[in-house]
Coordinates of C-alpha atoms in Angstrom, one line a residue:
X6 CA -1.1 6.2 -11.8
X7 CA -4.1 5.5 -9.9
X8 CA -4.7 9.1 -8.8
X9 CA -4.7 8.9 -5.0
X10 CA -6.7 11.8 -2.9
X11 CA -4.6 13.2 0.0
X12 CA -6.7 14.0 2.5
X13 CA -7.0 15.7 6.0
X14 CA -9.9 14.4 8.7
X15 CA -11.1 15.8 11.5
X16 CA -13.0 14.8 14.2
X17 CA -13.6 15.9 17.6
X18 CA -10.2 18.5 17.3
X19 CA -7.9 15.4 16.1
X20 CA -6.8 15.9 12.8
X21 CA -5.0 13.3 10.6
X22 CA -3.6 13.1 6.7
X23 CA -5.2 9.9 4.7
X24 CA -5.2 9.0 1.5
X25 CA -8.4 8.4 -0.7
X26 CA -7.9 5.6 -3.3
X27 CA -11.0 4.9 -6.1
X28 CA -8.8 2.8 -8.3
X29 CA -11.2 -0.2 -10.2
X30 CA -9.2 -1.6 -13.2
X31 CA -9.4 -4.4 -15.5
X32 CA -7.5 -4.9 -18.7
X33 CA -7.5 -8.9 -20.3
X34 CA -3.7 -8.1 -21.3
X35 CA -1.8 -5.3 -19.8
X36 CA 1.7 -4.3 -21.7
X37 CA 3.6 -3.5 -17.7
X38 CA 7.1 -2.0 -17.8
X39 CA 7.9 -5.3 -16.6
X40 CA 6.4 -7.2 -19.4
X41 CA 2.7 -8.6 -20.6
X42 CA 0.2 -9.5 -17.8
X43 CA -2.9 -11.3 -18.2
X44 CA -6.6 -10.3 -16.7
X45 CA -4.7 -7.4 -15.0
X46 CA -7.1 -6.3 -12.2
X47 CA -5.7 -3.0 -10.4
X48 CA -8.2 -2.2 -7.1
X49 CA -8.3 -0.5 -4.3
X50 CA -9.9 -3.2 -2.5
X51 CA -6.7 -5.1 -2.4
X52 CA -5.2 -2.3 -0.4
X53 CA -7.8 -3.2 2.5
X54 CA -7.5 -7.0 2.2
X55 CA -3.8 -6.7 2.2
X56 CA -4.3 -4.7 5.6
X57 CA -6.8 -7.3 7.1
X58 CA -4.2 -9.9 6.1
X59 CA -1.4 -7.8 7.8
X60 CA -3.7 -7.9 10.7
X61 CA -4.6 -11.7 10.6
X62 CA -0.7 -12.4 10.3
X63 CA 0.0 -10.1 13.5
X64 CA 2.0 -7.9 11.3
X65 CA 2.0 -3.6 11.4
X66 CA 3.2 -2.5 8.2
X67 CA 0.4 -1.9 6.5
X68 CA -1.2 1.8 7.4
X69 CA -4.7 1.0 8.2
X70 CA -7.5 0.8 5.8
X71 CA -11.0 1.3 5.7
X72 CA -13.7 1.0 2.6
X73 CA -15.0 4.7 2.4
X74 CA -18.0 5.7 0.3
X75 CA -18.3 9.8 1.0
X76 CA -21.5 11.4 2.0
X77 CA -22.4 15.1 1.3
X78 CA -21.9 16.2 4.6
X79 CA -18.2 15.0 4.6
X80 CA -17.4 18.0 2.8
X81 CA -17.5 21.5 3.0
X82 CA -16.7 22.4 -0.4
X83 CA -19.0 20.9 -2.9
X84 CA -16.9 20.6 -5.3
X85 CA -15.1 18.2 -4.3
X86 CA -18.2 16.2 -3.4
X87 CA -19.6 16.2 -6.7
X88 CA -16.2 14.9 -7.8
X89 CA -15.8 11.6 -4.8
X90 CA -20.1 11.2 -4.3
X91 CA -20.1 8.1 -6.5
X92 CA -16.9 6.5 -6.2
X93 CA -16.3 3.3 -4.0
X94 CA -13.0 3.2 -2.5
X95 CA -10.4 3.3 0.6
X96 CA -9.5 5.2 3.4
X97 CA -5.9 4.9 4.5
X98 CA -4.0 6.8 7.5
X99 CA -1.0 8.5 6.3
X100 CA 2.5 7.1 7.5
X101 CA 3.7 11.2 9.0
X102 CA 7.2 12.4 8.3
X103 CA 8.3 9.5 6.5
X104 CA 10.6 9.0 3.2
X105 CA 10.6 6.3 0.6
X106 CA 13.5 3.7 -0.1
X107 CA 13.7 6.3 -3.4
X108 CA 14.3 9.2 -1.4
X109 CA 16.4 7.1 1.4
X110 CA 18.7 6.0 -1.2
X111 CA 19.1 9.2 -3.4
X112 CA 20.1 10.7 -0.3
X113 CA 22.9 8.0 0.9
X114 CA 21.0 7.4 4.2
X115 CA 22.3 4.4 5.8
X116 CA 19.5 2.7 8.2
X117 CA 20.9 2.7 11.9
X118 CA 20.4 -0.4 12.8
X119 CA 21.5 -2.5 9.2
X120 CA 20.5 -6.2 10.8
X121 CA 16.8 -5.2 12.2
X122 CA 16.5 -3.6 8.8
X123 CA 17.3 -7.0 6.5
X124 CA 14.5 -8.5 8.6
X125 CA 12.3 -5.9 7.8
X126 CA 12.9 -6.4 4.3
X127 CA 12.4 -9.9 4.9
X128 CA 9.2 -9.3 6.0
X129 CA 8.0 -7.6 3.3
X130 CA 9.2 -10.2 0.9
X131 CA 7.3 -12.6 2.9
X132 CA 4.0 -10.4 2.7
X133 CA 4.4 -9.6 -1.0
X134 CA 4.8 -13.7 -1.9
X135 CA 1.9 -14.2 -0.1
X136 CA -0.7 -11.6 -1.3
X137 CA 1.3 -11.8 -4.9
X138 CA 2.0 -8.0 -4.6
X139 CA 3.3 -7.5 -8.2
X140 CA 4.1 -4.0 -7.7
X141 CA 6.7 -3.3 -4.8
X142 CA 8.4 -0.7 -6.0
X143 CA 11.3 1.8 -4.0
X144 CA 8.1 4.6 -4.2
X145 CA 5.6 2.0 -1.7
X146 CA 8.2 1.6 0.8
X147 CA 7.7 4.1 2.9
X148 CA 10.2 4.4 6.3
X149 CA 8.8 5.9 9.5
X150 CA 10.7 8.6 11.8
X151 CA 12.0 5.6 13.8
X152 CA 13.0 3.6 11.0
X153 CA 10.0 1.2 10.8
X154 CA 9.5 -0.3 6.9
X155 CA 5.6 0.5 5.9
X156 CA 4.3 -1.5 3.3
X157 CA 2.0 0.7 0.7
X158 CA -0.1 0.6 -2.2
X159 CA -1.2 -3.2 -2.5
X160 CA -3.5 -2.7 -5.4
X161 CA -1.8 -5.0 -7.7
X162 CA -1.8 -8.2 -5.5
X163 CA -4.0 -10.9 -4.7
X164 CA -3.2 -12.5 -8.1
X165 CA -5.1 -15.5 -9.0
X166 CA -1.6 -18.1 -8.8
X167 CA -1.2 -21.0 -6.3
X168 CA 2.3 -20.9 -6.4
X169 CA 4.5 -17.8 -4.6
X170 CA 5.5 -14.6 -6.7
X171 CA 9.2 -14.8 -5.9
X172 CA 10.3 -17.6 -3.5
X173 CA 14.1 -16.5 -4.3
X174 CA 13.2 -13.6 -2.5
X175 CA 13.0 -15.2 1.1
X176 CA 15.8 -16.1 2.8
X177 CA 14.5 -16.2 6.3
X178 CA 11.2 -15.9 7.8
X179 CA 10.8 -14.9 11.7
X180 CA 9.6 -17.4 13.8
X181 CA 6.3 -16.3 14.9
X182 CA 5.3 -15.5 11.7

C-alpha cells in the first residue's frame, strides 16, 4: 500500500538488501477493511520508533531502522534520484531468506520447535499492545532461516490510546521483559 523501495547497499564490498519506506499519511476518518478509524496517521517514522522501542525493551525482532534522506551521490542512476531526492523516510535491513506466516501456512509448514514458537507469538502480542500496532497482519510476520519471528512494518502503531489494543491477546509475558 505504502509503496516500499527494495534496495541493495554497498559499502566497502559488503552488500545488503533494505527496504526504503517514504510513507506520511493522514486521513481524519479512514474506512479500514477492519472498520472506521479516526485521525488515521500511517508513517514511516513509526517503523523506527517501533525499533528504538524493540531496542529499549531488549527485544530483536524488529530489523533495524534508520531515518534516511538520499543524497545525489547515493545513486548511480539519476533517475531514481530525481524520484527519492525529496522524500523523508526509513532505511531498514532486509530479514534474508525468510517467509511470511502467509506463505508458512499456505505451505503446511509446521514450526520445529511448537512451544518456543507460542512465546514468540507471545512476544509479538506483547509489542503490538504496547506500541498499538493496528496492522499485524500474516504478510509483516516475517520468519528467519532459523525460525526466529521478525516483527515488520509498524507504520500504523503508536496510536494516541492509554489503554492496550488487545489485552485478550496476552496470555503470558516472559519474565525479563
Amino acid at each position: 500500500i505504502a509503496k516500499p523501495r527494495q534496495m541493495l547497499l554497498e559499502k566497502d564490498g559488503f552488500r545488503m538488501h533494505a527496504i526504503f519506506r517514504y510513507v506520511e499519511d493522514f486521513k481524519r476518518r479512514w474506512d479500514s477493511p477492519r472498520g472506521p478509524k479516526l485521525n488515521f496517521h500511517d508513517s514511516c517514522d513509526y517503523e523506527y520508533a517501533a525499533y528504538r522501542f524493540s531496542r529499549i525493551l531488549g527485544l530483536d525482532r524488529v530489523p533495524p531502522v534508520v531515518p534516511r534522506k538520499f543524497k545525489k551521490e547515493d545513486f548511480a542512476e539519476k533517475k531514481l534520484y530525481s524520484q527519492l531526492s525529496k522524500r523523508d523516510g526509513t532505511l531498514q535491513a532486509w530479514v534474508e531468506n525468510a517467509m511470511t506466516e502467509r506463505d508458512r501456512r499456505a505451505r503446511k509448514v509446521n514450526p520445529p520447535n511448537i512451544l518456543r514458537w507460542v512465546q514468540q507469538v507471545q512476544l509479538m502480542h506483547i509489542f503490538d499492545n504496547l506500541i498499538f500496532n493496528e496492522d499485524r497482519t500474516q504478510e509483516n510476520m516475517l520468519i528467519g532461516p532459523d525460525w526466529k519471528l521478525w516483527f515488520i512494518d509498524s507504520t500504523r502503531a503508536f496510536r494516541p490510546y492509554r489503554d492496550l489494543r488487545a489485552p485478550e491477546d496476552i496470555e503470558r509475558c516472559d519474565r525479563r521483559l
